[in-house]
PDB file of C-alpha atoms and ligand atoms in Angstrom:
ATOM      1  CA  MET A   1      -0.019   0.018  -0.013  1.00  0.00           C
ATOM      2  CA  LEU A   2       1.171   3.450  -0.851  1.00  0.00           C
ATOM      3  CA  LEU A   3      -1.579   5.653   0.662  1.00  0.00           C
ATOM      4  CA  ALA A   4      -4.666   4.960   2.885  1.00  0.00           C
ATOM      5  CA  THR A   5      -7.804   7.237   3.473  1.00  0.00           C
ATOM      6  CA  PRO A   6     -10.709   6.299   5.733  1.00  0.00           C
ATOM      7  CA  ARG A   7     -12.049   4.482   2.819  1.00  0.00           C
ATOM      8  CA  LEU A   8      -9.676   3.737   0.302  1.00  0.00           C
ATOM      9  CA  THR A   9      -6.282   2.212  -0.365  1.00  0.00           C
ATOM     10  CA  LEU A  10      -3.791   3.493  -3.080  1.00  0.00           C
ATOM     11  CA  ARG A  11      -1.527   1.035  -3.961  1.00  0.00           C
ATOM     12  CA  ARG A  12       0.553   0.217  -6.945  1.00  0.00           C
ATOM     13  CA  PHE A  13      -1.420  -1.375 -10.346  1.00  0.00           C
ATOM     14  CA  ARG A  14      -0.718  -5.489 -10.553  1.00  0.00           C
ATOM     15  CA  GLU A  15      -1.245  -7.478 -13.502  1.00  0.00           C
ATOM     16  CA  THR A  16      -4.690  -8.970 -12.405  1.00  0.00           C
ATOM     17  CA  ASP A  17      -6.276  -5.402 -12.498  1.00  0.00           C
ATOM     18  CA  ALA A  18      -6.248  -5.422 -16.104  1.00  0.00           C
ATOM     19  CA  PRO A  19      -9.847  -6.825 -16.671  1.00  0.00           C
ATOM     20  CA  GLU A  20     -11.231  -4.274 -14.190  1.00  0.00           C
ATOM     21  CA  LEU A  21      -9.430  -1.369 -15.911  1.00  0.00           C
ATOM     22  CA  ALA A  22     -10.253  -2.385 -19.205  1.00  0.00           C
ATOM     23  CA  ALA A  23     -14.103  -2.695 -17.954  1.00  0.00           C
ATOM     24  CA  TYR A  24     -14.175   0.896 -16.598  1.00  0.00           C
ATOM     25  CA  ARG A  25     -11.745   2.612 -19.327  1.00  0.00           C
ATOM     26  CA  SER A  26     -14.416   0.984 -21.679  1.00  0.00           C
ATOM     27  CA  ASP A  27     -17.367   3.005 -20.864  1.00  0.00           C
ATOM     28  CA  PRO A  28     -18.227   5.987 -23.301  1.00  0.00           C
ATOM     29  CA  ASP A  29     -18.541   8.138 -20.312  1.00  0.00           C
ATOM     30  CA  VAL A  30     -15.478   7.625 -18.775  1.00  0.00           C
ATOM     31  CA  ALA A  31     -13.486   7.798 -22.162  1.00  0.00           C
ATOM     32  CA  ARG A  32     -15.117  11.163 -23.472  1.00  0.00           C
ATOM     33  CA  TYR A  33     -12.623  13.575 -22.393  1.00  0.00           C
ATOM     34  CA  GLN A  34      -9.739  11.057 -22.123  1.00  0.00           C
ATOM     35  CA  GLY A  35      -6.590  10.468 -24.487  1.00  0.00           C
ATOM     36  CA  TRP A  36      -7.795   6.884 -25.145  1.00  0.00           C
ATOM     37  CA  SER A  37     -11.264   5.793 -26.879  1.00  0.00           C
ATOM     38  CA  ALA A  38     -13.447   2.933 -25.843  1.00  0.00           C
ATOM     39  CA  PRO A  39     -13.803   0.355 -25.860  1.00  0.00           C
ATOM     40  CA  VAL A  40     -10.495  -0.581 -24.532  1.00  0.00           C
ATOM     41  CA  THR A  41      -9.048  -4.142 -25.540  1.00  0.00           C
ATOM     42  CA  ASP A  42      -7.870  -6.613 -22.785  1.00  0.00           C
ATOM     43  CA  GLU A  43      -4.393  -6.411 -24.485  1.00  0.00           C
ATOM     44  CA  ALA A  44      -4.273  -2.682 -24.124  1.00  0.00           C
ATOM     45  CA  ALA A  45      -5.120  -2.777 -20.501  1.00  0.00           C
ATOM     46  CA  ARG A  46      -2.635  -5.181 -20.042  1.00  0.00           C
ATOM     47  CA  ALA A  47      -0.078  -3.187 -21.544  1.00  0.00           C
ATOM     48  CA  TRP A  48      -1.036  -0.086 -19.773  1.00  0.00           C
ATOM     49  CA  VAL A  49      -1.300  -1.845 -16.136  1.00  0.00           C
ATOM     50  CA  HIS A  50       2.549  -3.553 -17.119  1.00  0.00           C
ATOM     51  CA  ALA A  51       3.584   0.251 -17.394  1.00  0.00           C
ATOM     52  CA  PHE A  52       1.972   1.420 -14.544  1.00  0.00           C
ATOM     53  CA  ALA A  53       3.170  -1.344 -12.074  1.00  0.00           C
ATOM     54  CA  ALA A  54       6.919  -0.345 -13.827  1.00  0.00           C
ATOM     55  CA  GLY A  55       6.514   3.243 -12.676  1.00  0.00           C
ATOM     56  CA  SER A  56       7.792   4.922  -9.216  1.00  0.00           C
ATOM     57  CA  PRO A  57       5.536   7.735  -7.304  1.00  0.00           C
ATOM     58  CA  THR A  58       8.727   9.287  -6.163  1.00  0.00           C
ATOM     59  CA  GLU A  59      10.592   9.212  -9.777  1.00  0.00           C
ATOM     60  CA  PRO A  60      10.228  12.262 -12.427  1.00  0.00           C
ATOM     61  CA  GLY A  61       7.210  10.885 -14.934  1.00  0.00           C
ATOM     62  CA  TRP A  62       3.889   9.545 -14.644  1.00  0.00           C
ATOM     63  CA  PHE A  63       2.860   7.230 -11.824  1.00  0.00           C
ATOM     64  CA  GLN A  64      -0.488   5.653 -11.610  1.00  0.00           C
ATOM     65  CA  TYR A  65      -2.011   4.713  -8.655  1.00  0.00           C
ATOM     66  CA  ALA A  66      -4.550   1.951  -8.083  1.00  0.00           C
ATOM     67  CA  VAL A  67      -7.499   3.295  -6.307  1.00  0.00           C
ATOM     68  CA  GLU A  68      -9.124   0.189  -4.392  1.00  0.00           C
ATOM     69  CA  LEU A  69     -12.301   0.318  -2.105  1.00  0.00           C
ATOM     70  CA  THR A  70     -10.552  -1.162   0.882  1.00  0.00           C
ATOM     71  CA  ALA A  71     -13.452  -3.002   2.303  1.00  0.00           C
ATOM     72  CA  GLU A  72     -14.381  -4.701  -0.630  1.00  0.00           C
ATOM     73  CA  ARG A  73     -10.711  -4.855  -2.020  1.00  0.00           C
ATOM     74  CA  ARG A  74     -12.061  -3.749  -5.289  1.00  0.00           C
ATOM     75  CA  LEU A  75     -10.126  -1.811  -7.929  1.00  0.00           C
ATOM     76  CA  ILE A  76     -12.515   1.464  -8.856  1.00  0.00           C
ATOM     77  CA  GLY A  77     -10.530   3.938 -10.614  1.00  0.00           C
ATOM     78  CA  ASP A  78      -7.185   5.269 -10.797  1.00  0.00           C
ATOM     79  CA  ILE A  79      -4.964   8.649 -10.149  1.00  0.00           C
ATOM     80  CA  GLY A  80      -2.216   9.465 -12.168  1.00  0.00           C
ATOM     81  CA  VAL A  81       0.478  11.929 -11.052  1.00  0.00           C
ATOM     82  CA  HIS A  82       3.293  13.361 -13.113  1.00  0.00           C
ATOM     83  CA  LEU A  83       6.337  14.351 -11.461  1.00  0.00           C
ATOM     84  CA  HIS A  84       8.353  16.988 -13.050  1.00  0.00           C
ATOM     85  CA  GLU A  85      12.296  16.665 -13.162  1.00  0.00           C
ATOM     86  CA  ASN A  86      12.428  19.107 -10.697  1.00  0.00           C
ATOM     87  CA  ARG A  87      10.613  17.193  -8.253  1.00  0.00           C
ATOM     88  CA  ARG A  88       8.898  20.481  -7.043  1.00  0.00           C
ATOM     89  CA  GLN A  89       5.717  20.320  -9.792  1.00  0.00           C
ATOM     90  CA  ALA A  90       3.524  17.642 -10.801  1.00  0.00           C
ATOM     91  CA  ASP A  91      -0.025  17.338 -12.932  1.00  0.00           C
ATOM     92  CA  LEU A  92      -2.640  15.555 -11.666  1.00  0.00           C
ATOM     93  CA  GLY A  93      -5.265  13.484 -13.702  1.00  0.00           C
ATOM     94  CA  PHE A  94      -7.825  10.921 -11.933  1.00  0.00           C
ATOM     95  CA  THR A  95     -10.824   8.235 -13.098  1.00  0.00           C
ATOM     96  CA  LEU A  96     -13.502   6.439 -11.447  1.00  0.00           C
ATOM     97  CA  ALA A  97     -15.506   3.597 -12.624  1.00  0.00           C
ATOM     98  CA  PRO A  98     -19.196   4.834 -13.222  1.00  0.00           C
ATOM     99  CA  ALA A  99     -20.528   2.443 -10.421  1.00  0.00           C
ATOM    100  CA  TRP A 100     -18.308   4.158  -7.842  1.00  0.00           C
ATOM    101  CA  GLN A 101     -18.927   8.069  -8.773  1.00  0.00           C
ATOM    102  CA  GLY A 102     -21.217  10.255  -6.718  1.00  0.00           C
ATOM    103  CA  HIS A 103     -19.746   9.067  -3.213  1.00  0.00           C
ATOM    104  CA  GLY A 104     -16.760  11.238  -2.947  1.00  0.00           C
ATOM    105  CA  TYR A 105     -14.089   8.892  -3.511  1.00  0.00           C
ATOM    106  CA  ALA A 106     -12.441  10.796  -6.040  1.00  0.00           C
ATOM    107  CA  THR A 107     -12.226  13.561  -3.668  1.00  0.00           C
ATOM    108  CA  GLU A 108     -11.022  11.361  -0.892  1.00  0.00           C
ATOM    109  CA  ALA A 109      -8.271   9.758  -3.287  1.00  0.00           C
ATOM    110  CA  VAL A 110      -7.254  13.273  -4.561  1.00  0.00           C
ATOM    111  CA  ARG A 111      -6.894  15.021  -1.223  1.00  0.00           C
ATOM    112  CA  ALA A 112      -4.580  11.850   0.070  1.00  0.00           C
ATOM    113  CA  VAL A 113      -1.946  12.392  -3.058  1.00  0.00           C
ATOM    114  CA  LEU A 114      -1.948  16.103  -2.678  1.00  0.00           C
ATOM    115  CA  ALA A 115      -1.253  15.730   1.205  1.00  0.00           C
ATOM    116  CA  ASP A 116       1.575  13.253   0.260  1.00  0.00           C
ATOM    117  CA  LEU A 117       3.000  15.597  -2.526  1.00  0.00           C
ATOM    118  CA  PHE A 118       2.849  18.687  -0.649  1.00  0.00           C
ATOM    119  CA  GLU A 119       3.210  17.879   2.941  1.00  0.00           C
ATOM    120  CA  SER A 120       5.812  14.846   2.600  1.00  0.00           C
ATOM    121  CA  HIS A 121       7.374  15.441  -0.719  1.00  0.00           C
ATOM    122  CA  GLY A 122       7.675  19.433  -0.518  1.00  0.00           C
ATOM    123  CA  LEU A 123       5.857  20.332  -3.835  1.00  0.00           C
ATOM    124  CA  HIS A 124       5.592  23.769  -4.695  1.00  0.00           C
ATOM    125  CA  ARG A 125       2.661  23.165  -7.505  1.00  0.00           C
ATOM    126  CA  VAL A 126       0.393  20.782  -8.462  1.00  0.00           C
ATOM    127  CA  SER A 127      -1.070  21.468 -11.904  1.00  0.00           C
ATOM    128  CA  ALA A 128      -4.475  20.069 -13.820  1.00  0.00           C
ATOM    129  CA  GLU A 129      -6.329  20.632 -16.776  1.00  0.00           C
ATOM    130  CA  CYS A 130      -9.735  19.156 -18.312  1.00  0.00           C
ATOM    131  CA  ASP A 131     -11.868  19.617 -21.306  1.00  0.00           C
ATOM    132  CA  ALA A 132     -14.084  22.835 -20.639  1.00  0.00           C
ATOM    133  CA  ARG A 133     -17.246  20.508 -20.793  1.00  0.00           C
ATOM    134  CA  ASN A 134     -16.009  18.049 -18.101  1.00  0.00           C
ATOM    135  CA  ALA A 135     -17.753  19.489 -15.226  1.00  0.00           C
ATOM    136  CA  ARG A 136     -17.492  16.536 -12.753  1.00  0.00           C
ATOM    137  CA  SER A 137     -13.547  17.018 -13.299  1.00  0.00           C
ATOM    138  CA  ALA A 138     -13.544  20.767 -12.840  1.00  0.00           C
ATOM    139  CA  ALA A 139     -16.055  20.540  -9.684  1.00  0.00           C
ATOM    140  CA  LEU A 140     -13.528  17.753  -8.239  1.00  0.00           C
ATOM    141  CA  LEU A 141     -10.475  20.218  -8.645  1.00  0.00           C
ATOM    142  CA  GLU A 142     -12.274  23.180  -7.127  1.00  0.00           C
ATOM    143  CA  ARG A 143     -13.533  20.901  -4.295  1.00  0.00           C
ATOM    144  CA  VAL A 144     -10.259  19.966  -3.465  1.00  0.00           C
ATOM    145  CA  GLY A 145      -8.713  23.559  -3.143  1.00  0.00           C
ATOM    146  CA  PHE A 146      -7.373  24.343  -6.919  1.00  0.00           C
ATOM    147  CA  THR A 147      -7.705  27.637  -8.406  1.00  0.00           C
ATOM    148  CA  ARG A 148      -9.129  28.015 -11.861  1.00  0.00           C
ATOM    149  CA  GLU A 149      -6.417  29.857 -13.805  1.00  0.00           C
ATOM    150  CA  GLY A 150      -7.561  30.197 -17.353  1.00  0.00           C
ATOM    151  CA  LEU A 151      -9.038  28.759 -20.163  1.00  0.00           C
ATOM    152  CA  ARG A 152      -6.999  27.577 -23.395  1.00  0.00           C
ATOM    153  CA  ARG A 153      -9.239  28.002 -26.169  1.00  0.00           C
ATOM    154  CA  GLN A 154      -9.212  25.246 -28.535  1.00  0.00           C
ATOM    155  CA  GLY A 155      -5.756  24.027 -27.424  1.00  0.00           C
ATOM    156  CA  THR A 156      -6.159  20.438 -27.959  1.00  0.00           C
ATOM    157  CA  TRP A 157      -7.073  18.606 -30.891  1.00  0.00           C
ATOM    158  CA  ILE A 158      -8.658  15.200 -29.704  1.00  0.00           C
ATOM    159  CA  LYS A 159     -11.205  12.622 -31.277  1.00  0.00           C
ATOM    160  CA  GLY A 160     -11.789  14.888 -34.384  1.00  0.00           C
ATOM    161  CA  GLU A 161     -12.400  18.007 -32.824  1.00  0.00           C
ATOM    162  CA  TRP A 162     -10.136  21.009 -31.152  1.00  0.00           C
ATOM    163  CA  THR A 163     -11.338  21.335 -27.572  1.00  0.00           C
ATOM    164  CA  ASP A 164     -11.049  24.481 -25.157  1.00  0.00           C
ATOM    165  CA  ASP A 165      -8.925  23.455 -21.942  1.00  0.00           C
ATOM    166  CA  LEU A 166      -9.534  24.505 -18.246  1.00  0.00           C
ATOM    167  CA  LEU A 167      -6.343  25.252 -16.330  1.00  0.00           C
ATOM    168  CA  TYR A 168      -6.089  24.598 -12.754  1.00  0.00           C
ATOM    169  CA  GLY A 169      -3.276  25.153 -10.401  1.00  0.00           C
ATOM    170  CA  LEU A 170      -2.663  24.614  -6.541  1.00  0.00           C
ATOM    171  CA  LEU A 171       0.435  25.846  -4.599  1.00  0.00           C
ATOM    172  CA  ALA A 172       1.828  24.675  -1.603  1.00  0.00           C
ATOM    173  CA  ALA A 173       1.059  28.653  -0.446  1.00  0.00           C
ATOM    174  CA  ASP A 174      -2.517  28.177  -1.047  1.00  0.00           C
ATOM    175  CA  ARG A 175      -3.170  25.412   1.661  1.00  0.00           C
ATOM    176  CA  ALA A 176      -1.038  27.025   4.225  1.00  0.00           C
TER     177      ALA A 176
HETATM  178  C1  COA B   1     -13.915  13.451 -12.708  1.00  0.00           C
HETATM  179  C2  COA B   1     -14.399  12.152 -11.522  1.00  0.00           C
HETATM  180  C3  COA B   1     -13.180  11.121 -10.993  1.00  0.00           C
HETATM  181  C4  COA B   1     -15.407  12.740 -10.724  1.00  0.00           C
HETATM  182  O1  COA B   1     -15.876  11.778  -9.947  1.00  0.00           O
HETATM  183  P1  COA B   1     -17.161  12.283  -8.594  1.00  0.00           P
HETATM  184  O2  COA B   1     -17.771  11.211  -8.444  1.00  0.00           O
HETATM  185  O3  COA B   1     -18.011  13.328  -9.628  1.00  0.00           O
HETATM  186  O4  COA B   1     -16.187  12.962  -7.596  1.00  0.00           O
HETATM  187  P2  COA B   1     -16.064  12.333  -5.910  1.00  0.00           P
HETATM  188  O5  COA B   1     -15.959  10.705  -5.883  1.00  0.00           O
HETATM  189  O6  COA B   1     -15.142  13.083  -5.563  1.00  0.00           O
HETATM  190  O7  COA B   1     -17.768  12.524  -5.571  1.00  0.00           O
HETATM  191  C5  COA B   1     -18.360  13.553  -5.533  1.00  0.00           C
HETATM  192  C6  COA B   1     -20.077  13.539  -5.587  1.00  0.00           C
HETATM  193  O8  COA B   1     -20.555  12.777  -4.637  1.00  0.00           O
HETATM  194  C7  COA B   1     -21.135  13.309  -3.423  1.00  0.00           C
HETATM  195  N1  COA B   1     -20.420  13.065  -2.192  1.00  0.00           N
HETATM  196  C8  COA B   1     -21.399  11.961  -1.579  1.00  0.00           C
HETATM  197  N2  COA B   1     -20.477  11.476  -0.350  1.00  0.00           N
HETATM  198  C9  COA B   1     -19.597  12.428  -0.565  1.00  0.00           C
HETATM  199  C10 COA B   1     -18.537  12.163   0.435  1.00  0.00           C
HETATM  200  N3  COA B   1     -18.229  11.738   1.738  1.00  0.00           N
HETATM  201  N4  COA B   1     -17.564  13.280   0.578  1.00  0.00           N
HETATM  202  C11 COA B   1     -17.358  14.107  -0.732  1.00  0.00           C
HETATM  203  N5  COA B   1     -18.609  14.228  -1.552  1.00  0.00           N
HETATM  204  C12 COA B   1     -19.511  13.123  -1.615  1.00  0.00           C
HETATM  205  C13 COA B   1     -20.900  14.915  -3.641  1.00  0.00           C
HETATM  206  O9  COA B   1     -21.672  15.751  -3.014  1.00  0.00           O
HETATM  207  C14 COA B   1     -20.638  14.785  -5.122  1.00  0.00           C
HETATM  208  O10 COA B   1     -21.914  14.701  -5.831  1.00  0.00           O
HETATM  209  P3  COA B   1     -22.415  15.677  -7.202  1.00  0.00           P
HETATM  210  O11 COA B   1     -21.458  15.560  -8.111  1.00  0.00           O
HETATM  211  O12 COA B   1     -23.749  15.318  -7.250  1.00  0.00           O
HETATM  212  O13 COA B   1     -22.416  17.176  -6.363  1.00  0.00           O
HETATM  213  C15 COA B   1     -15.454  11.253 -12.698  1.00  0.00           C
HETATM  214  O14 COA B   1     -16.587  12.088 -13.151  1.00  0.00           O
HETATM  215  C16 COA B   1     -14.690  10.727 -13.617  1.00  0.00           C
HETATM  216  O15 COA B   1     -14.107   9.634 -13.524  1.00  0.00           O
HETATM  217  N6  COA B   1     -14.776  11.090 -14.823  1.00  0.00           N
HETATM  218  C17 COA B   1     -14.596  10.431 -16.247  1.00  0.00           C
HETATM  219  C18 COA B   1     -13.132  10.400 -16.363  1.00  0.00           C
HETATM  220  C19 COA B   1     -12.253  11.964 -16.601  1.00  0.00           C
HETATM  221  O16 COA B   1     -13.315  12.479 -17.591  1.00  0.00           O
HETATM  222  N7  COA B   1     -11.487  12.490 -15.721  1.00  0.00           N
HETATM  223  C20 COA B   1     -11.002  13.389 -15.643  1.00  0.00           C
HETATM  224  C21 COA B   1     -10.059  13.950 -17.016  1.00  0.00           C
HETATM  225  S1  COA B   1      -9.458  15.283 -16.817  1.00  0.00           S
END
């Protein structure tokens, strides 16, 4: 286990997570504003899990936490953290399986990751961005304390369209 909250365990991915990961990442609503397209093949999920399991939360690059509901030992989502080379900044991403949305689990998991980054690892800034139409993602970021810093107009070409990106930031000083 890497991090624990009252209801959740944040741990490294393992090979056996691939079917569950494929199932929730294959939901069209989950994939809508993300870099992949639904459905996800078992082969793609196995490759992801393999890459996720090889990462390190304390080394520069992306690390993907598996978010598990502790009581049921069940994978319900994932949180990605991209630690910059300077180790003082990071980018954040998150996904919850549809059946587990609306219960505050993403809020709980993201708060734990932020506490670890800022309090345990001394980060200066965490950034996040989302499609401007992704209201649940924006609400989550604002709920955990991020400041909306801007709107990048038609800044991303994805799935056949130009999309607007909401830009968010959270500084260590904001949490003081
Ligand atoms: C973004 C995402 C993780 C947000 O999930 P979420 O379920 O809205 O967020 P939480 O788990 O924190 O739950 C918050 C909701 O639970 C409710 N809730 C219930 N119990 C709660 C508790 N104990 N604590 C906090 N909120 C609670 C809140 O009121 C809120 O409900 P509302 O949306 O009706 O206001 C989810 O929509 C998702 O995975 N989307 C698809 C992937 C995606 O687009 N990711 C972002 C890419 S940038």
